[in-house]
Coordinates of N, CA and C and ligand atoms in Angstrom, one line a residue:
X1 N -15.7 -7.8 -16.2 CA -15.9 -7.5 -14.7 C -16.0 -8.7 -13.9
X2 N -15.3 -8.8 -12.8 CA -15.4 -10.0 -12.0 C -16.8 -10.1 -11.4
X3 N -17.2 -11.4 -11.0 CA -18.5 -11.6 -10.4 C -18.5 -10.9 -9.0
X4 N -17.4 -10.9 -8.4 CA -17.3 -10.2 -7.1 C -16.0 -9.6 -6.9
X5 N -15.9 -8.6 -5.9 CA -14.8 -7.8 -5.7 C -14.2 -8.1 -4.3
X6 N -12.8 -8.0 -4.3 CA -12.1 -8.2 -3.0 C -11.5 -6.9 -2.6
X7 N -11.7 -6.6 -1.3 CA -11.2 -5.4 -0.7 C -10.4 -5.7 0.6
X8 N -9.1 -5.9 0.4 CA -8.2 -6.2 1.6 C -8.4 -5.0 2.6
X9 N -8.5 -5.4 3.9 CA -8.6 -4.5 5.0 C -7.2 -4.1 5.5
X10 N -6.7 -3.0 5.1 CA -5.3 -2.6 5.2 C -4.9 -2.5 6.7
X11 N -5.8 -2.3 7.6 CA -5.4 -2.2 9.0 C -4.8 -3.5 9.6
X12 N -5.0 -4.6 8.8 CA -4.5 -5.9 9.3 C -3.1 -6.1 8.7
X13 N -2.6 -5.1 7.9 CA -1.3 -5.3 7.3 C -0.2 -4.8 8.2
X14 N 1.1 -4.9 7.7 CA 2.3 -4.4 8.5 C 2.5 -3.0 8.1
X15 N 2.2 -2.1 9.0 CA 2.3 -0.6 8.6 C 3.8 -0.2 8.3
X16 N 4.8 -1.0 8.8 CA 6.1 -0.6 8.5 C 6.5 -0.8 7.0
X17 N 5.6 -1.6 6.3 CA 5.8 -1.9 4.9 C 4.5 -1.6 4.1
X18 N 3.9 -0.5 4.5 CA 2.6 -0.2 3.9 C 2.6 -0.2 2.4
X19 N 3.5 0.5 1.8 CA 3.6 0.6 0.3 C 3.7 -0.8 -0.3
X20 N 4.6 -1.7 0.3 CA 4.8 -3.0 -0.3 C 3.5 -3.9 -0.1
X21 N 2.9 -3.7 1.1 CA 1.7 -4.5 1.3 C 0.6 -4.2 0.3
X22 N 0.4 -2.9 0.0 CA -0.6 -2.5 -1.0 C -0.2 -2.9 -2.4
X23 N 1.1 -2.8 -2.7 CA 1.6 -3.3 -4.0 C 1.3 -4.8 -4.2
X24 N 1.6 -5.5 -3.1 CA 1.3 -7.0 -3.1 C -0.1 -7.3 -3.4
X25 N -1.0 -6.5 -2.8 CA -2.5 -6.7 -3.0 C -2.8 -6.4 -4.4
X26 N -2.3 -5.3 -4.9 CA -2.6 -4.9 -6.2 C -2.1 -5.9 -7.3
X27 N -0.9 -6.4 -7.1 CA -0.4 -7.4 -8.1 C -1.1 -8.7 -8.0
X28 N -1.7 -9.0 -6.8 CA -2.4 -10.3 -6.6 C -3.8 -10.1 -7.1
X29 N -4.2 -9.0 -7.6 CA -5.6 -8.8 -8.1 C -6.6 -8.3 -7.2
X30 N -6.2 -7.6 -6.1 CA -7.2 -7.0 -5.2 C -8.0 -5.9 -6.0
X31 N -9.2 -5.7 -5.7 CA -10.0 -4.7 -6.5 C -10.0 -3.3 -5.8
X32 N -10.2 -3.3 -4.5 CA -10.2 -2.0 -3.7 C -9.3 -2.2 -2.5
X33 N -8.9 -1.1 -1.9 CA -8.2 -1.2 -0.6 C -9.2 -0.6 0.4
X34 N -9.5 -1.4 1.5 CA -10.5 -1.0 2.5 C -9.7 -0.4 3.7
X35 N -10.1 0.8 4.1 CA -9.4 1.5 5.2 C -10.4 1.6 6.4
X36 N -10.1 1.0 7.5 CA -11.0 1.0 8.7 C -10.6 2.2 9.6
X37 N -11.4 3.2 9.6 CA -11.2 4.4 10.5 C -12.0 4.2 11.7
X38 N -11.3 4.2 12.9 CA -12.0 4.0 14.2 C -11.6 5.1 15.1
X39 N -12.5 5.5 15.9 CA -12.3 6.8 16.7 C -12.1 6.5 18.2
X40 N -12.2 5.3 18.7 CA -12.1 5.1 20.1 C -13.3 5.5 20.9
X41 N -14.4 5.8 20.2 CA -15.6 6.3 20.8 C -16.8 5.6 20.3
X42 N -17.1 5.6 19.0 CA -18.1 4.8 18.4 C -17.7 3.3 18.5
X43 N -16.5 3.0 18.4 CA -15.9 1.7 18.6 C -14.8 1.8 19.6
X44 N -14.4 0.8 20.3 CA -13.4 0.9 21.4 C -12.0 1.3 20.9
X45 N -11.7 0.9 19.7 CA -10.3 1.1 19.2 C -10.1 2.4 18.5
X46 N -8.8 2.8 18.4 CA -8.4 4.0 17.6 C -7.5 3.4 16.5
X47 N -7.8 3.7 15.3 CA -6.9 3.2 14.2 C -6.2 4.3 13.5
X48 N -6.8 4.7 12.3 CA -6.1 5.6 11.4 C -7.1 6.7 11.0
X49 N -6.5 7.8 10.4 CA -7.3 8.9 9.9 C -6.9 9.3 8.5
X50 N -7.3 10.6 8.2 CA -7.0 11.1 6.8 C -5.6 11.0 6.4
X51 N -4.6 11.2 7.3 CA -3.2 11.2 6.9 C -2.9 9.8 6.3
X52 N -3.4 8.8 6.9 CA -3.2 7.4 6.5 C -3.8 7.2 5.1
X53 N -5.0 7.7 4.9 CA -5.7 7.6 3.6 C -4.8 8.2 2.5
X54 N -4.2 9.4 2.9 CA -3.3 10.1 2.0 C -2.1 9.2 1.6
X55 N -1.6 8.6 2.6 CA -0.4 7.7 2.3 C -0.8 6.5 1.4
X56 N -2.0 6.0 1.7 CA -2.5 4.9 0.8 C -2.6 5.4 -0.6
X57 N -3.2 6.6 -0.7 CA -3.4 7.3 -2.0 C -2.2 7.4 -2.9
X58 N -1.0 7.7 -2.1 CA 0.2 7.8 -2.9 C 0.8 6.5 -3.3
X59 N 0.3 5.4 -2.7 CA 0.8 4.1 -2.9 C 0.1 3.3 -4.0
X60 N -1.1 3.7 -4.4 CA -1.9 2.9 -5.3 C -2.9 3.8 -6.1
X61 N -3.3 3.2 -7.2 CA -4.5 3.8 -8.0 C -5.8 3.0 -7.7
X62 N -5.7 1.9 -7.0 CA -6.9 1.2 -6.7 C -7.9 2.1 -5.9
X63 N -9.2 1.9 -6.1 CA -10.1 2.7 -5.3 C -9.9 2.5 -3.8
X64 N -9.9 3.6 -3.0 CA -9.8 3.5 -1.6 C -11.2 3.6 -1.0
X65 N -11.5 2.6 -0.2 CA -12.8 2.4 0.4 C -12.7 2.7 1.9
X66 N -13.1 3.9 2.3 CA -12.9 4.2 3.7 C -14.2 3.9 4.5
X67 N -14.1 3.1 5.5 CA -15.2 2.6 6.4 C -15.0 3.4 7.7
X68 N -16.0 4.4 7.9 CA -15.8 5.4 8.9 C -16.6 4.9 10.2
X69 N -15.9 4.3 11.1 CA -16.5 3.9 12.4 C -16.2 5.0 13.4
X70 N -16.8 6.1 13.2 CA -16.6 7.3 14.0 C -17.9 8.0 14.3
X71 N -18.0 8.6 15.5 CA -19.1 9.4 15.8 C -19.1 10.7 15.0
X72 N -20.2 11.2 14.6 CA -20.3 12.5 13.8 C -19.4 12.5 12.6
X73 N -19.6 11.5 11.7 CA -18.8 11.4 10.5 C -19.0 12.7 9.6
X74 N -20.1 13.3 9.7 CA -20.4 14.5 8.9 C -19.3 15.5 9.0
X75 N -18.7 15.6 10.2 CA -17.7 16.6 10.4 C -16.4 16.3 9.7
X76 N -16.2 15.1 9.2 CA -14.9 14.7 8.7 C -14.9 14.3 7.2
X77 N -16.1 14.4 6.6 CA -16.2 13.9 5.2 C -15.3 14.6 4.3
X78 N -15.2 16.0 4.4 CA -14.4 16.7 3.4 C -12.9 16.3 3.5
X79 N -12.5 16.1 4.8 CA -11.1 15.7 5.0 C -10.7 14.4 4.4
X80 N -11.7 13.4 4.5 CA -11.4 12.1 3.9 C -11.5 12.2 2.4
X81 N -12.4 12.9 1.9 CA -12.4 13.1 0.4 C -11.2 13.8 -0.1
X82 N -10.7 14.8 0.6 CA -9.5 15.5 0.2 C -8.3 14.6 0.3
X83 N -8.3 13.7 1.2 CA -7.2 12.8 1.4 C -7.1 11.8 0.2
X84 N -8.2 11.7 -0.6 CA -8.1 10.8 -1.7 C -9.0 9.5 -1.6
X85 N -9.9 9.5 -0.6 CA -10.8 8.3 -0.6 C -11.7 8.4 -1.8
X86 N -12.1 7.2 -2.4 CA -13.0 7.2 -3.5 C -14.4 6.8 -3.0
X87 N -14.5 6.1 -1.9 CA -15.8 5.7 -1.3 C -15.7 6.0 0.2
X88 N -16.8 6.5 0.7 CA -16.9 6.8 2.1 C -18.2 6.1 2.6
X89 N -18.0 5.2 3.6 CA -19.1 4.5 4.2 C -19.3 4.9 5.6
X90 N -20.5 5.3 5.9 CA -20.9 5.8 7.2 C -21.8 4.8 7.9
X91 N -21.8 4.8 9.2 CA -22.7 3.9 10.0 C -24.0 4.6 10.2
X92 N -25.1 3.9 10.0 CA -26.5 4.4 10.2 C -26.6 4.9 11.7
X93 N -25.9 4.2 12.6 CA -26.0 4.6 14.0 C -25.4 5.9 14.4
X94 N -24.6 6.5 13.4 CA -23.9 7.7 13.7 C -24.5 8.9 12.9
X95 N -25.5 8.7 12.1 CA -26.0 9.7 11.2 C -27.5 10.1 11.5
X96 N -27.7 11.2 12.2 CA -29.1 11.6 12.4 C -29.9 11.9 11.2
X97 N -29.3 12.3 10.1 CA -30.0 12.5 8.8 C -29.2 11.8 7.7
X98 N -29.4 10.5 7.6 CA -28.7 9.7 6.7 C -28.7 10.1 5.3
X99 N -30.0 10.4 4.7 CA -30.0 10.8 3.3 C -29.1 12.0 3.1
X100 N -29.2 13.0 4.0 CA -28.4 14.2 3.8 C -26.9 13.9 3.8
X101 N -26.5 13.0 4.7 CA -25.1 12.6 4.8 C -24.6 12.0 3.4
X102 N -25.5 11.1 2.9 CA -25.1 10.4 1.6 C -25.0 11.4 0.5
X103 N -25.9 12.4 0.5 CA -25.9 13.5 -0.5 C -24.6 14.2 -0.4
X104 N -24.2 14.5 0.8 CA -23.0 15.3 1.1 C -21.8 14.5 0.5
X105 N -21.7 13.2 0.8 CA -20.6 12.4 0.3 C -20.5 12.5 -1.2
X106 N -21.7 12.4 -1.9 CA -21.7 12.4 -3.4 C -21.3 13.8 -3.9
X107 N -21.7 14.8 -3.2 CA -21.3 16.2 -3.6 C -19.8 16.4 -3.5
X108 N -19.1 15.5 -2.7 CA -17.7 15.6 -2.6 C -17.0 14.8 -3.7
X109 N -17.8 14.1 -4.5 CA -17.2 13.3 -5.6 C -16.9 11.9 -5.2
X110 N -17.4 11.5 -4.1 CA -17.1 10.1 -3.6 C -18.4 9.2 -3.8
X111 N -18.2 7.9 -3.8 CA -19.3 7.0 -3.8 C -19.8 6.9 -2.3
X112 N -21.1 6.9 -2.2 CA -21.7 6.9 -0.8 C -22.1 5.6 -0.3
X113 N -21.5 5.2 0.8 CA -21.8 3.9 1.4 C -22.5 4.0 2.7
X114 N -23.3 3.0 3.0 CA -24.0 3.0 4.3 C -23.9 1.6 5.0
X115 N -23.7 1.6 6.3 CA -23.5 0.3 6.9 C -24.3 0.3 8.3
X116 N -24.4 -0.9 8.8 CA -25.1 -1.0 10.1 C -24.5 -2.1 10.9
X117 N -24.5 -1.9 12.2 CA -24.0 -2.9 13.2 C -24.8 -4.2 13.1
X118 N -24.3 -5.3 13.5 CA -25.1 -6.6 13.5 C -26.4 -6.4 14.2
X119 N -26.5 -5.6 15.3 CA -27.7 -5.5 16.1 C -28.7 -4.6 15.5
X120 N -28.3 -3.8 14.5 CA -29.2 -2.8 13.9 C -30.1 -3.4 12.8
X121 N -31.4 -3.3 12.8 CA -32.2 -3.9 11.8 C -32.1 -3.2 10.4
X122 N -32.3 -3.9 9.4 CA -32.3 -3.4 8.0 C -33.2 -2.2 7.8
X123 N -34.3 -2.2 8.6 CA -35.3 -1.2 8.4 C -34.7 0.2 8.7
X124 N -33.6 0.3 9.5 CA -32.9 1.5 9.8 C -32.3 2.2 8.5
X125 N -32.2 1.4 7.5 CA -31.6 1.9 6.2 C -32.6 2.4 5.2
X126 N -33.8 2.0 5.5 CA -34.9 2.2 4.5 C -34.8 3.5 3.7
X127 N -34.8 4.6 4.4 CA -34.9 5.9 3.7 C -33.7 6.2 2.8
X128 N -32.6 5.6 3.2 CA -31.3 5.9 2.5 C -31.0 4.9 1.4
X129 N -31.7 3.8 1.3 CA -31.3 2.8 0.3 C -31.3 3.3 -1.1
X130 N -32.3 4.1 -1.5 CA -32.3 4.6 -2.9 C -31.1 5.5 -3.3
X131 N -30.5 6.0 -2.2 CA -29.4 6.9 -2.5 C -28.0 6.3 -2.4
X132 N -28.0 5.1 -1.8 CA -26.7 4.4 -1.5 C -26.1 3.8 -2.8
X133 N -24.7 4.1 -2.9 CA -24.0 3.4 -3.9 C -23.4 2.1 -3.4
X134 N -23.4 1.9 -2.1 CA -22.9 0.7 -1.5 C -23.6 0.5 -0.2
X135 N -24.0 -0.8 0.1 CA -24.5 -1.1 1.4 C -23.6 -2.2 2.0
X136 N -23.1 -1.9 3.2 CA -22.2 -2.8 3.9 C -22.9 -3.5 5.0
X137 N -23.0 -4.8 5.0 CA -23.5 -5.6 6.1 C -22.3 -6.1 7.0
X138 N -22.2 -5.6 8.2 CA -21.1 -6.0 9.1 C -21.4 -7.5 9.5
X139 N -20.4 -8.3 9.4 CA -20.6 -9.7 9.8 C -19.8 -10.0 11.1
X140 N -19.3 -8.9 11.8 CA -18.8 -8.9 13.1 C -19.2 -7.6 13.7
X141 N -19.1 -7.5 15.1 CA -19.3 -6.1 15.7 C -18.1 -5.3 15.3
X142 N -18.2 -4.1 14.8 CA -17.1 -3.4 14.4 C -16.1 -3.1 15.5
X143 N -14.8 -3.0 15.2 CA -13.9 -2.6 16.3 C -12.5 -3.3 16.1
X144 N -12.5 -4.5 15.6 CA -11.2 -5.3 15.5 C -11.2 -6.2 14.3
X145 N -10.0 -6.4 13.8 CA -9.8 -7.5 12.8 C -9.7 -8.8 13.5
X146 N -10.0 -9.9 12.8 CA -9.7 -11.2 13.4 C -10.8 -11.8 14.2
X147 N -12.0 -11.2 14.1 CA -13.2 -11.8 14.9 C -13.9 -12.9 14.1
X148 N -14.7 -13.6 14.8 CA -15.4 -14.7 14.2 C -16.7 -14.3 13.4
X149 N -16.9 -14.7 12.2 CA -18.0 -14.5 11.4 C -19.3 -14.8 12.1
X150 N -20.3 -14.0 12.0 CA -21.6 -14.2 12.6 C -22.6 -14.8 11.5
X151 N -22.9 -16.1 11.6 CA -23.7 -16.7 10.5 C -25.1 -16.1 10.5
X152 N -25.6 -15.5 11.5 CA -27.0 -14.8 11.5 C -27.0 -13.7 10.4
X153 N -25.8 -13.2 10.0 CA -25.8 -12.1 9.1 C -26.1 -12.6 7.6
X154 N -26.1 -13.9 7.4 CA -26.4 -14.4 6.1 C -27.8 -13.9 5.7
X155 N -28.8 -14.1 6.6 CA -30.2 -13.7 6.4 C -30.3 -12.2 6.1
X156 N -29.5 -11.4 6.8 CA -29.5 -10.0 6.7 C -29.0 -9.6 5.3
X157 N -28.0 -10.3 4.8 CA -27.6 -10.0 3.4 C -28.7 -10.3 2.4
X158 N -29.3 -11.4 2.7 CA -30.5 -11.8 1.8 C -31.5 -10.7 1.8
X159 N -31.8 -10.2 3.0 CA -32.8 -9.2 3.1 C -32.4 -7.9 2.3
X160 N -31.2 -7.5 2.5 CA -30.7 -6.3 1.8 C -30.7 -6.5 0.3
X161 N -30.3 -7.7 -0.1 CA -30.3 -8.0 -1.6 C -31.7 -7.9 -2.1
X162 N -32.7 -8.4 -1.4 CA -34.1 -8.3 -1.8 C -34.6 -6.9 -2.0
X163 N -34.2 -6.1 -1.0 CA -34.6 -4.7 -1.0 C -33.9 -3.9 -2.1
X164 N -32.7 -4.2 -2.3 CA -32.0 -3.5 -3.4 C -32.5 -3.9 -4.8
X165 N -32.8 -5.2 -4.9 CA -33.4 -5.6 -6.2 C -34.7 -5.0 -6.4
X166 N -35.5 -4.9 -5.4 CA -36.9 -4.4 -5.5 C -36.8 -2.9 -5.9
X167 N -35.8 -2.2 -5.5 CA -35.6 -0.8 -5.9 C -35.0 -0.7 -7.3
X168 N -34.5 -1.8 -7.9 CA -33.7 -1.7 -9.1 C -32.4 -1.1 -8.9
X169 N -31.9 -1.2 -7.6 CA -30.6 -0.5 -7.3 C -29.4 -1.4 -7.7
X170 N -28.4 -0.8 -8.3 CA -27.2 -1.5 -8.6 C -26.1 -1.3 -7.6
X171 N -26.5 -0.8 -6.4 CA -25.5 -0.6 -5.3 C -24.7 -1.9 -5.0
X172 N -23.4 -1.7 -4.7 CA -22.6 -2.8 -4.2 C -23.2 -3.3 -2.9
X173 N -23.1 -4.6 -2.7 CA -23.5 -5.2 -1.4 C -22.3 -5.8 -0.8
X174 N -21.7 -5.1 0.2 CA -20.4 -5.5 0.7 C -20.6 -6.2 2.1
X175 N -19.7 -7.1 2.4 CA -19.7 -7.7 3.7 C -18.3 -7.6 4.3
X176 N -18.2 -7.5 5.6 CA -17.0 -7.2 6.3 C -17.0 -7.9 7.7
X177 N -15.9 -8.7 7.9 CA -15.8 -9.3 9.2 C -15.8 -10.8 9.1
X178 N -14.6 -11.5 9.4 CA -14.6 -12.9 9.4 C -14.7 -13.6 8.1
X179 N -14.4 -12.8 7.0 CA -14.5 -13.4 5.7 C -13.3 -14.3 5.3
X180 N -13.6 -15.5 5.0 CA -12.6 -16.6 4.7 C -13.1 -17.3 3.5
X181 N -12.2 -18.2 2.9 CA -12.7 -19.1 1.8 C -13.9 -19.9 2.2
X182 N -14.2 -20.1 3.5 CA -15.4 -20.9 4.0 C -16.6 -20.0 4.0
X183 N -16.4 -18.8 4.5 CA -17.6 -17.9 4.7 C -18.0 -17.1 3.5
X184 N -17.0 -16.8 2.6 CA -17.3 -16.0 1.4 C -18.4 -16.6 0.6
X185 N -18.3 -17.9 0.2 CA -19.3 -18.5 -0.6 C -20.7 -18.4 0.0
X186 N -20.8 -18.4 1.3 CA -22.2 -18.3 1.9 C -22.7 -16.9 1.7
X187 N -21.9 -15.9 1.8 CA -22.3 -14.5 1.7 C -22.5 -14.2 0.2
X188 N -21.7 -14.8 -0.7 CA -21.9 -14.6 -2.1 C -23.3 -15.2 -2.6
X189 N -23.6 -16.4 -2.1 CA -24.8 -17.0 -2.4 C -26.0 -16.2 -1.9
X190 N -25.8 -15.5 -0.8 CA -26.9 -14.7 -0.2 C -27.1 -13.4 -0.9
X191 N -26.1 -13.0 -1.8 CA -26.3 -11.8 -2.6 C -25.2 -10.7 -2.5
X192 N -24.2 -11.0 -1.7 CA -23.1 -10.0 -1.5 C -22.2 -10.0 -2.8
X193 N -21.6 -8.9 -3.1 CA -20.6 -8.9 -4.2 C -19.3 -8.1 -4.0
X194 N -19.1 -7.7 -2.8 CA -17.8 -7.1 -2.4 C -17.5 -7.7 -1.0
X195 N -16.2 -8.2 -0.9 CA -15.8 -8.9 0.3 C -14.6 -8.2 0.9
X196 N -14.7 -7.8 2.1 CA -13.6 -7.2 2.9 C -12.9 -8.3 3.6
X197 N -11.6 -8.3 3.6 CA -10.9 -9.4 4.4 C -9.6 -8.8 5.0
X198 N -9.4 -9.0 6.3 CA -8.2 -8.5 6.9 C -7.3 -9.7 7.2
X199 N -7.6 -10.4 8.2 CA -6.8 -11.5 8.6 C -6.7 -12.6 7.5
X200 N -7.8 -12.8 6.8 CA -7.8 -13.8 5.7 C -6.7 -13.5 4.7
X201 N -6.3 -12.3 4.5 CA -5.3 -11.9 3.5 C -4.0 -11.7 4.2
X202 N -3.9 -10.7 5.2 CA -2.6 -10.3 5.6 C -2.0 -11.3 6.7
X203 N -2.8 -12.1 7.3 CA -2.2 -13.1 8.2 C -2.2 -14.5 7.6
X204 N -2.4 -14.5 6.3 CA -2.2 -15.9 5.6 C -0.8 -16.3 5.7
X205 N -0.6 -17.6 6.2 CA 0.8 -18.1 6.4 C 1.7 -18.0 5.1
X206 N 1.0 -18.2 4.0 CA 1.8 -18.1 2.7 C 1.8 -16.7 2.1
X207 N 1.3 -15.7 2.8 CA 1.4 -14.3 2.4 C 0.1 -13.8 1.8
X208 N 0.0 -12.5 1.6 CA -1.2 -11.8 1.2 C -1.7 -12.3 -0.2
X209 N -0.7 -12.5 -1.1 CA -1.1 -12.9 -2.5 C -1.9 -14.3 -2.4
X210 N -1.4 -15.2 -1.6 CA -2.1 -16.5 -1.5 C -3.4 -16.3 -0.8
X211 N -3.5 -15.5 0.1 CA -4.8 -15.2 0.8 C -5.8 -14.7 -0.3
X212 N -5.4 -13.8 -1.1 CA -6.2 -13.2 -2.1 C -6.6 -14.3 -3.2
X213 N -5.7 -15.1 -3.6 CA -5.9 -16.2 -4.5 C -7.0 -17.1 -4.0
X214 N -6.9 -17.5 -2.7 CA -7.9 -18.4 -2.2 C -9.3 -17.8 -2.1
X215 N -9.3 -16.5 -1.8 CA -10.6 -15.8 -1.7 C -11.2 -15.7 -3.1
X216 N -10.4 -15.5 -4.1 CA -10.8 -15.3 -5.5 C -11.4 -16.6 -6.1
X217 N -10.8 -17.8 -5.6 CA -11.2 -19.0 -6.2 C -12.3 -19.8 -5.5
X218 N -12.7 -19.2 -4.3 CA -13.7 -20.1 -3.5 C -15.1 -19.9 -3.9
X219 N -15.4 -19.0 -4.9 CA -16.8 -18.9 -5.3 C -16.8 -18.7 -6.9
X220 N -17.9 -19.0 -7.6 CA -17.8 -18.9 -9.0 C -17.6 -17.4 -9.4
X221 N -16.8 -17.2 -10.5 CA -16.7 -15.8 -10.9 C -16.6 -15.7 -12.4
Ligands
DX5_301 C1 -14.0 -4.6 11.7 C2 -13.4 -3.9 10.4 C3 -13.0 -4.9 9.4 C4 -11.9 -5.8 9.8 C5 -11.9 -7.1 9.0 O1 -14.4 -3.5 12.5 O2 -14.4 -3.1 9.8 O3 -12.8 -4.4 8.2 O4 -10.6 -5.2 9.7 O5 -11.0 -8.0 9.5 P1 -11.2 -9.6 9.4 O6 -11.3 -9.9 8.0 O7 -9.9 -10.1 10.0 O8 -12.4 -9.9 10.2
ZN302 ZN1 -14.3 -2.4 7.7

């Protein structure tokens, strides 16, 4: 098992070549494919929905990691599970009853992830932590690929790591936003073990495979 996992953020890829982009990630050793679902309401942008997850499903056997940046995600969980997502991550800001939402995700056969905006304190996750299969710390404000990493989030990852360890939880600790060969080692040292990257992979001048190789080699594994 690698010391850490890489999850290319597929919304930064060229959608006219979706199957090829996913295949390139797979052969370069990507571990998961991260799908950023945005509704134009919880976040300003609109990206993709369950039909896109279905298309990714047909293109790969890698785990599909859907990051739901949508209001009222409870209403859409079945659809994303049926589309073939393996992991569903919801924002604490969108879930009035977070433990219930995580239970629902598990009952659909998916791994249950929870995330929080940079401005939301870790305490907002407290009740849900024992149930979470994954905790995602956003290192940018959600909404767009290509933003600058927020170094204040290093301490937040350390705090989540402490809380997960105190619970004896083996949940993945994922980070998302501005991850590069420079920022990945900082978050790895803070305790993260799954790294989402959009621009760092798909906008790499030498191609996605080189982007993945550099992210793979920048921290001990
Ligand atoms: C931001 C998304 C990210 C984004 C990452 O709202 O959740 O997954 O696509 O892109 P980069 O790595 O370019 O910051
Ligand atoms: Zn994301």
